[in-house]
């Protein structure tokens, strides 16, 4: 069947919402605009049967749905191999190219996401089939109306089971160039079978048919809502820029904002971060809703990528921006990437890269089992083995220990989440035209007379700045939350002088303005 559940997104309490011009009445908003989404990699979250592999059960959940491909063992593909009826063109099949010397070669130069060619020869059909991921995951042919109908029926099936929405995966791979033109060379110094060797102009960019597909999918959600009044949420996994996200919103789409996952330089620069954030509030259609993400199952963890001192700073940012945030499991306790050998690898991308290059692309490093306690296997399983290694620091960094530490990552995360119940964060506006430089960024959240300043140092140096100007228009305020690593003078409960507020790298405060 179409691949489901490589991850699950759980809707948690606490959220940020929009209220545009009228600050008095509280607007009734759909649940997905009033929640925190918690992304779980099910194989690594909690194992209930002792086999070392996670098997989380859910209710209000969003499921990962991958319309691009099926298994090569799927009944559709097996029938397509045999050219049976309507299934003959259910997948992308192509003839090879015949050279003057009689040699048959692949249709074009396209490379797969995990490396190597996207084409596999099938003697039974005397044709190649397309697979942008692994040969075991053949791409469906979305130019076939029967395929589009079957996919929508599959979507409806899972929504009928009671799930609350779908995360549509690999949207950029849904359609390919119909003429099968060669992708141009990228010029990058990588092996010739590496995906980055080519510019994926005709395979991994947004093809013009994709928006039409999104409209069709949204019609499935809308038709079901008309029947039972229950609103479902569709969010898209798509690495793209702010302008493209805006255009997709016009078609009813809600693409994840991956800018904070994929576009930040190291070392961090606060001006760059604010530049990416502010795009979400500038020149956007009324239907646009920010969906911020700072980490996921495909990228290194925050603590490993930017340093442990940034964990609380990023969590504070994510929880206090205007929009719907998504937290990747383990980020709330500051989990780090694991070390593993090539033989321990499970990720096909890493396996295909080989023993010399696997760590350059491995996604196993940030998919390790959740660290619940300091008991054997980090409390993840009662079994003796886990599908991926446990991070070695689990004895000192786990949920059980952090629950009782007053200013732990976990308890600070809970504190930031609770801020989202305040009107200024839940129903309020945001103004990002505040103090920002290479070290610090700041913004104002406000609703009626309630006003809060958020200031965070993501830079490399201490910074002393005057935050009293602009719409702040006051010289002092009370700190209602901090990042746990601040000096006592600006810790939670302190009254601070906004004309001369000093933040060190990794410091952040939320100040209720007087």
CSV table of C-alpha atoms in Angstrom, one decimal:
chain,number,residue,atom,x,y,z
A,1,UNK,CA,0.0,0.0,0.0
A,2,UNK,CA,1.0,3.6,-0.2
A,3,UNK,CA,3.6,4.2,2.6
A,4,UNK,CA,2.2,5.5,5.8
A,5,UNK,CA,3.5,6.2,9.3
A,6,UNK,CA,7.2,6.8,8.9
A,7,UNK,CA,6.3,9.4,11.5
A,8,UNK,CA,3.2,10.5,13.5
A,9,UNK,CA,2.4,14.1,14.5
A,10,UNK,CA,0.5,14.4,17.7
A,11,UNK,CA,-1.6,17.5,18.5
A,12,UNK,CA,-0.8,18.8,22.0
A,13,UNK,CA,-2.5,21.5,24.0
A,14,UNK,CA,-1.2,25.1,23.9
A,15,UNK,CA,-0.9,27.1,20.6
A,16,UNK,CA,-0.5,30.3,18.8
A,17,UNK,CA,-3.3,31.8,16.8
A,18,UNK,CA,-4.0,34.8,14.6
A,19,UNK,CA,-6.3,37.6,15.3
A,20,UNK,CA,-6.0,40.3,12.7
A,21,UNK,CA,-7.7,43.7,13.2
A,22,UNK,CA,-10.3,43.4,16.0
A,23,UNK,CA,-8.7,42.6,19.3
A,24,UNK,CA,-11.9,42.2,21.4
A,25,UNK,CA,-13.8,39.2,20.3
A,26,UNK,CA,-11.9,35.9,20.4
A,27,UNK,CA,-12.1,34.3,17.0
A,28,UNK,CA,-13.2,30.7,16.8
A,29,UNK,CA,-10.3,28.9,15.1
A,30,UNK,CA,-9.8,25.3,13.9
A,31,UNK,CA,-8.0,23.0,16.3
A,32,UNK,CA,-4.8,22.8,14.2
A,33,UNK,CA,-4.4,26.6,14.6
A,34,UNK,CA,-4.6,26.2,18.4
A,35,UNK,CA,-2.1,23.4,19.1
A,36,UNK,CA,1.5,22.4,19.2
A,37,UNK,CA,2.3,19.5,16.8
A,38,UNK,CA,4.7,16.9,18.3
A,39,UNK,CA,6.4,14.9,15.6
A,40,UNK,CA,7.1,11.3,16.6
A,41,UNK,CA,9.3,8.8,14.7
A,42,UNK,CA,7.2,5.8,15.8
A,43,UNK,CA,10.0,3.2,15.7
A,44,UNK,CA,11.9,5.2,18.2
A,45,UNK,CA,9.3,6.7,20.6
A,46,UNK,CA,8.0,3.8,22.8
A,47,UNK,CA,8.2,0.0,22.4
A,48,UNK,CA,5.3,-1.8,24.2
A,49,UNK,CA,6.1,-5.4,23.2
A,50,UNK,CA,9.8,-5.7,23.9
A,51,UNK,CA,11.0,-6.3,20.3
A,52,UNK,CA,13.1,-3.1,20.4
A,53,UNK,CA,11.0,-1.3,17.8
A,54,UNK,CA,8.6,1.5,18.7
A,55,UNK,CA,4.8,0.9,18.2
A,56,UNK,CA,3.0,4.0,19.5
A,57,UNK,CA,-0.7,4.0,19.4
A,58,UNK,CA,-2.6,7.4,18.8
A,59,UNK,CA,-6.0,9.0,18.6
A,60,UNK,CA,-5.9,12.7,17.8
A,61,UNK,CA,-3.0,12.2,15.3
A,62,UNK,CA,-1.8,13.3,11.9
A,63,UNK,CA,-0.4,10.5,9.9
A,64,UNK,CA,2.5,10.6,7.4
A,65,UNK,CA,1.1,9.9,3.9
A,66,UNK,CA,3.5,9.3,1.0
A,67,UNK,CA,1.5,9.5,-2.3
A,68,UNK,CA,4.6,9.5,-4.5
A,69,UNK,CA,5.3,5.8,-4.5
A,70,UNK,CA,4.3,2.3,-3.3
A,71,UNK,CA,6.2,-0.8,-2.4
A,72,UNK,CA,7.4,-3.0,-5.3
A,73,UNK,CA,5.4,-5.8,-3.7
A,74,UNK,CA,2.2,-3.8,-3.9
A,75,UNK,CA,-0.6,-5.5,-5.9
A,76,UNK,CA,-0.8,-2.5,-8.2
A,77,UNK,CA,2.9,-2.8,-9.1
A,78,UNK,CA,2.8,-6.5,-9.7
A,79,UNK,CA,-0.2,-6.1,-12.0
A,80,UNK,CA,1.6,-3.2,-13.8
A,81,UNK,CA,4.6,-5.5,-14.3
A,82,UNK,CA,2.3,-7.8,-16.2
A,83,UNK,CA,0.5,-5.0,-18.0
A,84,UNK,CA,-2.9,-6.0,-16.5
A,85,UNK,CA,-5.8,-3.7,-17.5
A,86,UNK,CA,-5.8,-0.2,-16.0
A,87,UNK,CA,-2.7,-1.0,-13.9
A,88,UNK,CA,-0.5,-1.0,-17.0
A,89,UNK,CA,0.4,2.7,-16.7
A,90,UNK,CA,0.0,3.0,-12.9
A,91,UNK,CA,3.7,3.7,-12.6
A,92,UNK,CA,6.2,5.7,-14.6
A,93,UNK,CA,7.6,3.3,-17.3
A,94,UNK,CA,9.9,4.3,-20.0
A,95,UNK,CA,11.8,2.8,-22.9
A,96,UNK,CA,15.5,2.8,-23.0
A,97,UNK,CA,17.6,4.7,-25.5
A,98,UNK,CA,19.2,2.6,-28.3
A,99,UNK,CA,22.7,3.7,-29.3
A,100,UNK,CA,24.1,3.4,-32.8
A,101,UNK,CA,26.1,0.4,-31.7
A,102,UNK,CA,23.0,-1.4,-30.5
A,103,UNK,CA,23.5,-0.8,-26.8
A,104,UNK,CA,20.4,0.0,-24.7
A,105,UNK,CA,20.9,2.6,-22.1
A,106,UNK,CA,18.7,4.3,-19.5
A,107,UNK,CA,16.1,6.9,-20.5
A,108,UNK,CA,18.1,9.8,-19.0
A,109,UNK,CA,20.7,10.8,-16.5
A,110,UNK,CA,18.3,11.3,-13.5
A,111,UNK,CA,19.7,10.4,-10.0
A,112,UNK,CA,17.8,9.2,-7.0
A,113,UNK,CA,17.5,11.0,-3.6
A,114,UNK,CA,19.6,8.2,-2.0
A,115,UNK,CA,22.1,8.2,-4.9
A,116,UNK,CA,22.4,6.1,-8.0
A,117,UNK,CA,20.1,5.9,-11.0
A,118,UNK,CA,16.3,6.3,-10.7
A,119,UNK,CA,15.8,3.7,-13.4
A,120,UNK,CA,15.5,-0.1,-13.0
A,121,UNK,CA,15.2,-2.4,-16.0
A,122,UNK,CA,12.4,-5.0,-16.0
A,123,UNK,CA,12.9,-7.8,-18.6
A,124,UNK,CA,9.2,-8.8,-18.3
A,125,UNK,CA,8.1,-5.5,-19.7
A,126,UNK,CA,11.3,-4.7,-21.6
A,127,UNK,CA,11.1,-1.2,-20.0
A,128,UNK,CA,12.5,0.8,-17.1
A,129,UNK,CA,10.5,2.0,-14.1
A,130,UNK,CA,11.2,5.2,-12.2
A,131,UNK,CA,12.0,5.2,-8.5
A,132,UNK,CA,13.2,8.5,-7.0
A,133,UNK,CA,14.0,6.9,-3.7
A,134,UNK,CA,14.9,3.1,-3.6
A,135,UNK,CA,14.2,0.5,-6.3
A,136,UNK,CA,11.8,-1.0,-3.8
A,137,UNK,CA,9.7,2.2,-4.0
A,138,UNK,CA,8.4,2.6,-7.6
A,139,UNK,CA,6.9,6.0,-8.4
A,140,UNK,CA,3.3,6.2,-9.2
A,141,UNK,CA,2.2,7.9,-12.5
A,142,UNK,CA,0.1,10.8,-11.4
A,143,UNK,CA,-0.7,11.8,-14.9
A,144,UNK,CA,-3.0,8.7,-14.9
A,145,UNK,CA,-6.4,9.7,-13.6
A,146,UNK,CA,-7.0,6.3,-12.2
A,147,UNK,CA,-3.9,6.7,-10.0
A,148,UNK,CA,-5.1,10.1,-8.8
A,149,UNK,CA,-8.5,8.6,-7.9
A,150,UNK,CA,-7.0,5.6,-6.1
A,151,UNK,CA,-4.8,7.9,-4.0
A,152,UNK,CA,-7.7,10.0,-2.9
A,153,UNK,CA,-9.7,6.9,-2.0
A,154,UNK,CA,-6.7,5.8,0.1
A,155,UNK,CA,-6.7,9.2,1.8
A,156,UNK,CA,-10.4,8.9,2.5
A,157,UNK,CA,-9.9,5.4,3.9
A,158,UNK,CA,-7.5,6.6,6.6
A,159,UNK,CA,-9.5,9.7,7.4
A,160,UNK,CA,-12.5,7.5,7.8
A,161,UNK,CA,-10.6,5.6,10.4
A,162,UNK,CA,-10.7,8.7,12.6
A,163,UNK,CA,-7.2,10.3,12.1
A,164,UNK,CA,-7.3,14.1,12.2
A,165,UNK,CA,-5.2,14.9,9.2
A,166,UNK,CA,-2.3,13.9,6.9
A,167,UNK,CA,1.2,15.1,6.5
A,168,UNK,CA,1.8,14.8,2.7
A,169,UNK,CA,5.3,13.6,2.2
A,170,UNK,CA,7.7,14.1,-0.7
A,171,UNK,CA,5.5,16.6,-2.6
A,172,UNK,CA,8.4,17.8,-4.7
A,173,UNK,CA,8.8,14.3,-6.2
A,174,UNK,CA,5.1,13.9,-7.2
A,175,UNK,CA,5.5,14.8,-10.9
A,176,UNK,CA,8.5,14.6,-13.2
A,177,UNK,CA,9.2,16.2,-16.5
A,178,UNK,CA,6.9,14.5,-19.1
A,179,UNK,CA,9.6,14.8,-21.8
A,180,UNK,CA,12.2,13.0,-19.5
A,181,UNK,CA,14.8,15.7,-20.2
A,182,UNK,CA,18.3,15.3,-18.7
A,183,UNK,CA,19.0,17.2,-15.5
A,184,UNK,CA,21.8,19.7,-15.8
A,185,UNK,CA,25.1,19.3,-14.0
A,186,UNK,CA,25.5,21.0,-10.6
A,187,UNK,CA,29.2,21.5,-10.6
A,188,UNK,CA,29.4,20.3,-7.0
A,189,UNK,CA,32.5,18.2,-6.0
A,190,UNK,CA,30.6,15.0,-5.3
A,191,UNK,CA,30.7,11.5,-6.8
A,192,UNK,CA,28.9,11.1,-10.1
A,193,UNK,CA,26.2,8.9,-8.6
A,194,UNK,CA,25.4,11.4,-5.8
A,195,UNK,CA,22.0,13.2,-6.0
A,196,UNK,CA,23.8,16.5,-5.7
A,197,UNK,CA,25.9,15.8,-8.8
A,198,UNK,CA,22.9,17.1,-10.8
A,199,UNK,CA,20.5,20.0,-10.4
A,200,UNK,CA,17.1,18.3,-10.0
A,201,UNK,CA,15.4,20.7,-12.4
A,202,UNK,CA,13.1,18.0,-13.9
A,203,UNK,CA,12.6,15.8,-11.0
A,204,UNK,CA,12.6,17.4,-7.6
A,205,UNK,CA,11.4,20.9,-8.3
A,206,UNK,CA,7.7,22.0,-8.1
A,207,UNK,CA,6.3,20.9,-11.4
A,208,UNK,CA,3.2,22.9,-12.6
A,209,UNK,CA,0.8,19.9,-12.0
A,210,UNK,CA,1.4,19.8,-8.2
A,211,UNK,CA,-0.9,22.7,-7.2
A,212,UNK,CA,-3.7,21.1,-9.1
A,213,UNK,CA,-3.1,17.9,-7.1
A,214,UNK,CA,-3.2,19.8,-3.8
A,215,UNK,CA,-6.6,21.3,-4.8
A,216,UNK,CA,-7.9,17.8,-5.4
A,217,UNK,CA,-6.6,16.5,-2.1
A,218,UNK,CA,-8.1,19.4,-0.2
A,219,UNK,CA,-11.5,18.7,-1.8
A,220,UNK,CA,-11.4,15.3,-0.1
A,221,UNK,CA,-10.9,17.0,3.3
A,222,UNK,CA,-13.6,19.6,2.6
A,223,UNK,CA,-16.2,17.0,1.4
A,224,UNK,CA,-15.7,15.0,4.6
A,225,UNK,CA,-16.0,18.1,6.8
A,226,UNK,CA,-19.4,18.9,5.1
A,227,UNK,CA,-20.7,15.5,6.2
A,228,UNK,CA,-19.6,15.4,9.8
A,229,UNK,CA,-18.5,18.9,10.7
A,230,UNK,CA,-15.0,17.7,11.7
A,231,UNK,CA,-12.2,19.7,10.3
A,232,UNK,CA,-9.1,17.7,9.2
A,233,UNK,CA,-5.7,19.2,8.6
A,234,UNK,CA,-3.4,18.7,5.6
A,235,UNK,CA,0.2,19.9,5.9
A,236,UNK,CA,2.8,19.4,3.2
A,237,UNK,CA,6.5,18.3,3.6
A,238,UNK,CA,8.1,20.6,1.1
A,239,UNK,CA,11.5,22.4,1.3
A,240,UNK,CA,10.8,25.6,-0.5
A,241,UNK,CA,11.1,29.4,-0.1
A,242,UNK,CA,8.6,31.8,1.4
A,243,UNK,CA,7.2,33.1,-2.0
A,244,UNK,CA,6.4,29.5,-3.1
A,245,UNK,CA,4.7,28.8,0.2
A,246,UNK,CA,2.6,31.8,-0.3
A,247,UNK,CA,1.6,30.6,-3.8
A,248,UNK,CA,0.7,27.2,-2.5
A,249,UNK,CA,-1.4,28.7,0.2
A,250,UNK,CA,-3.6,30.1,-2.5
A,251,UNK,CA,-4.5,26.5,-3.4
A,252,UNK,CA,-5.4,25.7,0.2
A,253,UNK,CA,-2.0,24.2,1.0
A,254,UNK,CA,-0.2,24.5,4.3
A,255,UNK,CA,3.4,23.7,3.6
A,256,UNK,CA,5.8,23.3,6.6
A,257,UNK,CA,8.2,26.2,6.9
A,258,UNK,CA,11.6,24.4,6.8
A,259,UNK,CA,13.7,27.5,6.7
A,260,UNK,CA,14.8,27.2,10.3
A,261,UNK,CA,15.6,23.5,9.6
A,262,UNK,CA,17.6,23.8,6.4
A,263,UNK,CA,18.8,27.4,5.8
A,264,UNK,CA,20.7,28.5,8.9
A,265,UNK,CA,24.4,29.1,8.7
A,266,UNK,CA,26.9,27.9,11.3
A,267,UNK,CA,27.8,29.8,13.5
A,268,UNK,CA,24.4,31.1,14.0
A,269,UNK,CA,23.5,34.7,13.1
A,270,UNK,CA,20.4,36.3,14.7
A,271,UNK,CA,19.9,38.7,11.7
A,272,UNK,CA,19.6,35.7,9.4
A,273,UNK,CA,17.1,33.9,11.7
A,274,UNK,CA,14.9,37.0,11.9
A,275,UNK,CA,15.1,37.6,8.2
A,276,UNK,CA,13.7,34.1,7.6
A,277,UNK,CA,11.0,34.5,10.4
A,278,UNK,CA,9.9,37.9,9.2
A,279,UNK,CA,9.1,36.6,5.7
A,280,UNK,CA,6.2,34.7,7.2
A,281,UNK,CA,4.5,37.9,8.2
A,282,UNK,CA,5.2,40.0,5.1
A,283,UNK,CA,3.0,40.2,1.9
A,284,UNK,CA,1.1,37.0,2.6
A,285,UNK,CA,-2.5,36.1,1.4
A,286,UNK,CA,-5.2,36.0,4.0
A,287,UNK,CA,-5.3,32.2,3.9
A,288,UNK,CA,-1.6,31.9,4.8
A,289,UNK,CA,-0.8,30.3,8.2
A,290,UNK,CA,2.9,29.9,9.3
A,291,UNK,CA,3.9,26.4,10.4
A,292,UNK,CA,7.3,26.7,11.9
A,293,UNK,CA,9.7,23.8,12.3
A,294,UNK,CA,13.2,23.8,13.8
A,295,UNK,CA,14.0,20.1,13.6
A,296,UNK,CA,12.7,16.8,12.1
A,297,UNK,CA,13.5,13.2,11.3
A,298,UNK,CA,15.7,14.1,8.3
A,299,UNK,CA,18.1,16.6,9.9
A,300,UNK,CA,20.6,16.6,12.7
A,301,UNK,CA,19.3,17.5,16.2
A,302,UNK,CA,19.6,21.1,17.5
A,303,UNK,CA,22.0,20.3,20.2
A,304,UNK,CA,24.4,18.5,17.8
A,305,UNK,CA,24.0,21.1,15.0
A,306,UNK,CA,24.3,24.3,16.9
A,307,UNK,CA,25.4,23.4,20.4
A,308,UNK,CA,23.6,22.4,23.6
A,309,UNK,CA,23.4,26.1,24.8
A,310,UNK,CA,21.0,26.8,21.9
A,311,UNK,CA,18.3,24.2,22.8
A,312,UNK,CA,16.2,26.3,25.1
A,313,UNK,CA,16.7,29.4,22.9
A,314,UNK,CA,15.2,27.5,19.9
A,315,UNK,CA,12.4,26.1,21.9
A,316,UNK,CA,11.5,29.5,23.2
A,317,UNK,CA,11.6,30.9,19.7
A,318,UNK,CA,9.4,28.1,18.3
A,319,UNK,CA,6.8,28.4,21.1
A,320,UNK,CA,6.4,32.2,21.1
A,321,UNK,CA,6.2,32.9,17.4
A,322,UNK,CA,2.8,33.5,15.8
A,323,UNK,CA,1.7,30.3,13.9
A,324,UNK,CA,1.6,26.6,14.5
A,325,UNK,CA,4.8,25.1,15.8
A,326,UNK,CA,6.1,21.5,15.3
A,327,UNK,CA,8.5,20.0,17.8
A,328,UNK,CA,10.5,16.8,16.8
A,329,UNK,CA,10.5,14.3,19.6
A,330,UNK,CA,13.4,14.6,22.0
A,331,UNK,CA,14.1,18.2,21.3
A,332,UNK,CA,12.1,19.1,24.4
A,333,UNK,CA,14.7,17.3,26.5
A,334,UNK,CA,17.7,18.3,24.4
A,335,UNK,CA,18.6,15.0,22.8
A,336,UNK,CA,21.7,14.7,20.7
A,337,UNK,CA,22.7,12.7,17.6
A,338,UNK,CA,24.1,9.2,18.2
A,339,UNK,CA,27.3,7.6,16.9
A,340,UNK,CA,26.9,4.4,14.9
A,341,UNK,CA,28.8,2.1,12.7
A,342,UNK,CA,28.0,1.5,9.0
A,343,UNK,CA,26.9,-2.0,10.1
A,344,UNK,CA,24.4,-0.5,12.5
A,345,UNK,CA,22.9,1.7,9.8
A,346,UNK,CA,19.2,1.3,8.8
A,347,UNK,CA,18.8,4.4,6.6
A,348,UNK,CA,18.9,3.3,2.9
A,349,UNK,CA,20.5,6.7,2.0
A,350,UNK,CA,23.4,5.9,4.4
A,351,UNK,CA,23.7,2.3,3.3
A,352,UNK,CA,23.8,3.3,-0.4
A,353,UNK,CA,26.5,5.9,0.3
A,354,UNK,CA,28.8,3.1,1.5
A,355,UNK,CA,31.1,2.7,4.6
A,356,UNK,CA,33.3,5.7,3.7
A,357,UNK,CA,30.5,8.3,3.2
A,358,UNK,CA,27.5,7.0,5.2
A,359,UNK,CA,27.9,9.6,8.0
A,360,UNK,CA,27.6,12.4,5.5
A,361,UNK,CA,24.0,11.6,4.7
A,362,UNK,CA,22.8,9.3,7.6
A,363,UNK,CA,19.5,10.2,9.1
A,364,UNK,CA,19.8,7.4,11.7
A,365,UNK,CA,21.9,9.6,13.9
A,366,UNK,CA,18.9,11.8,14.8
A,367,UNK,CA,16.3,8.9,14.9
A,368,UNK,CA,17.6,7.1,18.0
A,369,UNK,CA,15.1,5.8,20.7
A,370,UNK,CA,13.5,8.3,23.0
A,371,UNK,CA,15.4,8.6,26.3
A,372,UNK,CA,12.7,8.0,28.9
A,373,UNK,CA,14.8,7.1,31.9
A,374,UNK,CA,18.3,5.9,33.1
A,375,UNK,CA,17.1,2.3,33.2
A,376,UNK,CA,18.5,-0.2,30.6
A,377,UNK,CA,17.7,0.8,27.0
A,378,UNK,CA,16.8,4.3,28.3
A,379,UNK,CA,13.4,2.9,29.3
A,380,UNK,CA,12.4,2.7,25.6
A,381,UNK,CA,12.0,-1.1,25.6
A,382,UNK,CA,12.0,-4.1,28.0
A,383,UNK,CA,13.9,-6.0,25.4
A,384,UNK,CA,17.7,-6.5,25.2
A,385,UNK,CA,18.2,-4.7,21.9
A,386,UNK,CA,17.0,-1.6,20.1
A,387,UNK,CA,16.7,-1.1,16.4
A,388,UNK,CA,19.1,1.8,16.6
A,389,UNK,CA,21.7,2.5,19.3
A,390,UNK,CA,20.8,4.5,22.4
A,391,UNK,CA,22.6,7.8,22.8
A,392,UNK,CA,25.3,7.3,25.4
A,393,UNK,CA,24.2,10.2,27.5
A,394,UNK,CA,20.8,8.7,28.3
A,395,UNK,CA,21.7,8.1,32.0
A,396,UNK,CA,22.0,11.9,32.7
A,397,UNK,CA,19.7,13.2,30.0
A,398,UNK,CA,16.2,11.7,30.0
A,399,UNK,CA,12.6,12.5,30.7
A,400,UNK,CA,12.5,11.0,34.2
A,401,UNK,CA,15.4,13.1,35.4
A,402,UNK,CA,14.3,16.3,33.7
A,403,UNK,CA,10.9,16.1,35.3
A,404,UNK,CA,12.4,16.8,38.7
A,405,UNK,CA,14.9,19.4,37.6
A,406,UNK,CA,13.3,22.8,38.0
A,407,UNK,CA,15.0,24.5,35.1
A,408,UNK,CA,15.6,21.5,32.9
A,409,UNK,CA,15.0,21.6,29.1
A,410,UNK,CA,11.8,19.7,29.6
A,411,UNK,CA,10.3,21.9,32.3
A,412,UNK,CA,11.4,25.1,30.4
A,413,UNK,CA,9.7,23.7,27.3
A,414,UNK,CA,6.5,23.2,29.4
A,415,UNK,CA,6.8,26.8,30.6
A,416,UNK,CA,7.1,28.1,27.0
A,417,UNK,CA,4.2,26.0,26.0
A,418,UNK,CA,2.1,27.4,28.8
A,419,UNK,CA,2.8,31.0,27.5
A,420,UNK,CA,0.8,30.1,24.5
A,421,UNK,CA,-2.4,30.0,26.6
A,422,UNK,CA,-2.0,33.8,27.3
A,423,UNK,CA,-4.1,35.9,25.0
A,424,UNK,CA,-1.1,37.8,23.6
A,425,UNK,CA,0.3,34.6,22.3
A,426,UNK,CA,-2.9,32.6,21.6
A,427,UNK,CA,-4.9,35.4,19.9
A,428,UNK,CA,-2.4,38.2,19.5
A,429,UNK,CA,-0.4,40.0,16.9
A,430,UNK,CA,3.3,40.0,16.3
A,431,UNK,CA,5.7,42.8,15.4
A,432,UNK,CA,9.1,41.8,14.2
A,433,UNK,CA,10.5,45.3,13.6
A,434,UNK,CA,12.3,45.4,16.9
A,435,UNK,CA,16.0,45.2,18.0
A,436,UNK,CA,17.8,42.7,15.8
A,437,UNK,CA,21.6,42.4,15.0
A,438,UNK,CA,24.0,39.6,14.4
A,439,UNK,CA,23.7,38.4,18.1
A,440,UNK,CA,20.1,39.2,19.2
A,441,UNK,CA,16.7,39.2,17.8
A,442,UNK,CA,13.5,40.4,19.4
A,443,UNK,CA,9.8,40.7,18.7
A,444,UNK,CA,6.6,41.9,20.3
A,445,UNK,CA,3.5,39.8,21.0
A,446,UNK,CA,0.4,41.7,22.0
A,447,UNK,CA,-3.3,41.5,22.5
A,448,UNK,CA,-5.3,44.6,23.7
A,449,UNK,CA,-3.3,46.0,26.6
A,450,UNK,CA,-1.3,42.8,27.2
A,451,UNK,CA,2.2,43.1,25.7
A,452,UNK,CA,5.3,40.8,25.8
A,453,UNK,CA,8.8,41.3,24.5
A,454,UNK,CA,10.7,38.2,23.4
A,455,UNK,CA,14.5,38.7,23.1
A,456,UNK,CA,17.0,35.9,22.4
A,457,UNK,CA,20.7,35.9,21.7
A,458,UNK,CA,21.5,33.3,19.0
A,459,UNK,CA,24.9,34.9,18.3
A,460,UNK,CA,28.5,34.3,19.4
A,461,UNK,CA,29.0,37.4,21.6
A,462,UNK,CA,27.3,39.1,24.6
A,463,UNK,CA,25.1,42.0,23.5
A,464,UNK,CA,23.8,44.9,25.4
A,465,UNK,CA,20.9,46.7,23.7
A,466,UNK,CA,18.1,49.2,24.2
A,467,UNK,CA,14.7,47.5,23.8
A,468,UNK,CA,12.7,50.4,25.2
A,469,UNK,CA,12.0,52.0,21.8
A,470,UNK,CA,9.6,51.3,19.0
A,471,UNK,CA,6.2,49.9,20.0
A,472,UNK,CA,7.7,48.7,23.4
A,473,UNK,CA,7.7,52.3,24.5
A,474,UNK,CA,8.5,51.6,28.2
A,475,UNK,CA,11.7,51.4,30.2
A,476,UNK,CA,11.0,48.3,32.2
A,477,UNK,CA,9.2,45.0,32.5
A,478,UNK,CA,9.0,41.7,34.4
A,479,UNK,CA,10.7,38.6,33.1
A,480,UNK,CA,8.0,35.8,33.0
A,481,UNK,CA,10.2,33.2,31.4
A,482,UNK,CA,13.9,32.7,30.5
A,483,UNK,CA,16.2,30.1,29.0
A,484,UNK,CA,17.5,28.8,32.3
A,485,UNK,CA,21.1,30.0,31.6
A,486,UNK,CA,20.7,33.7,32.3
A,487,UNK,CA,22.2,35.8,35.1
A,488,UNK,CA,20.1,36.2,38.3
A,489,UNK,CA,19.5,39.9,37.4
A,490,UNK,CA,17.4,38.9,34.4
A,491,UNK,CA,16.0,35.6,35.6
A,492,UNK,CA,12.3,34.8,35.8
A,493,UNK,CA,10.6,37.1,38.3
A,494,UNK,CA,13.1,40.0,37.9
A,495,UNK,CA,12.2,43.5,36.9
A,496,UNK,CA,14.6,44.5,34.1
A,497,UNK,CA,15.8,47.8,32.6
A,498,UNK,CA,14.9,47.5,28.9
A,499,UNK,CA,17.2,50.5,28.1
A,500,UNK,CA,20.2,48.4,28.9
A,501,UNK,CA,19.5,44.7,28.7
A,502,UNK,CA,22.4,42.3,28.4
A,503,UNK,CA,22.1,38.9,26.8
A,504,UNK,CA,24.9,36.3,26.5
A,505,UNK,CA,24.9,33.6,23.8
A,506,UNK,CA,22.0,31.2,24.3
A,507,UNK,CA,20.2,33.6,26.7
A,508,UNK,CA,16.6,34.4,26.1
A,509,UNK,CA,13.8,36.2,28.0
A,510,UNK,CA,10.1,36.8,27.7
A,511,UNK,CA,9.3,40.1,29.4
A,512,UNK,CA,5.8,41.3,30.4
A,513,UNK,CA,5.9,45.0,29.6
A,514,UNK,CA,4.8,47.6,32.1
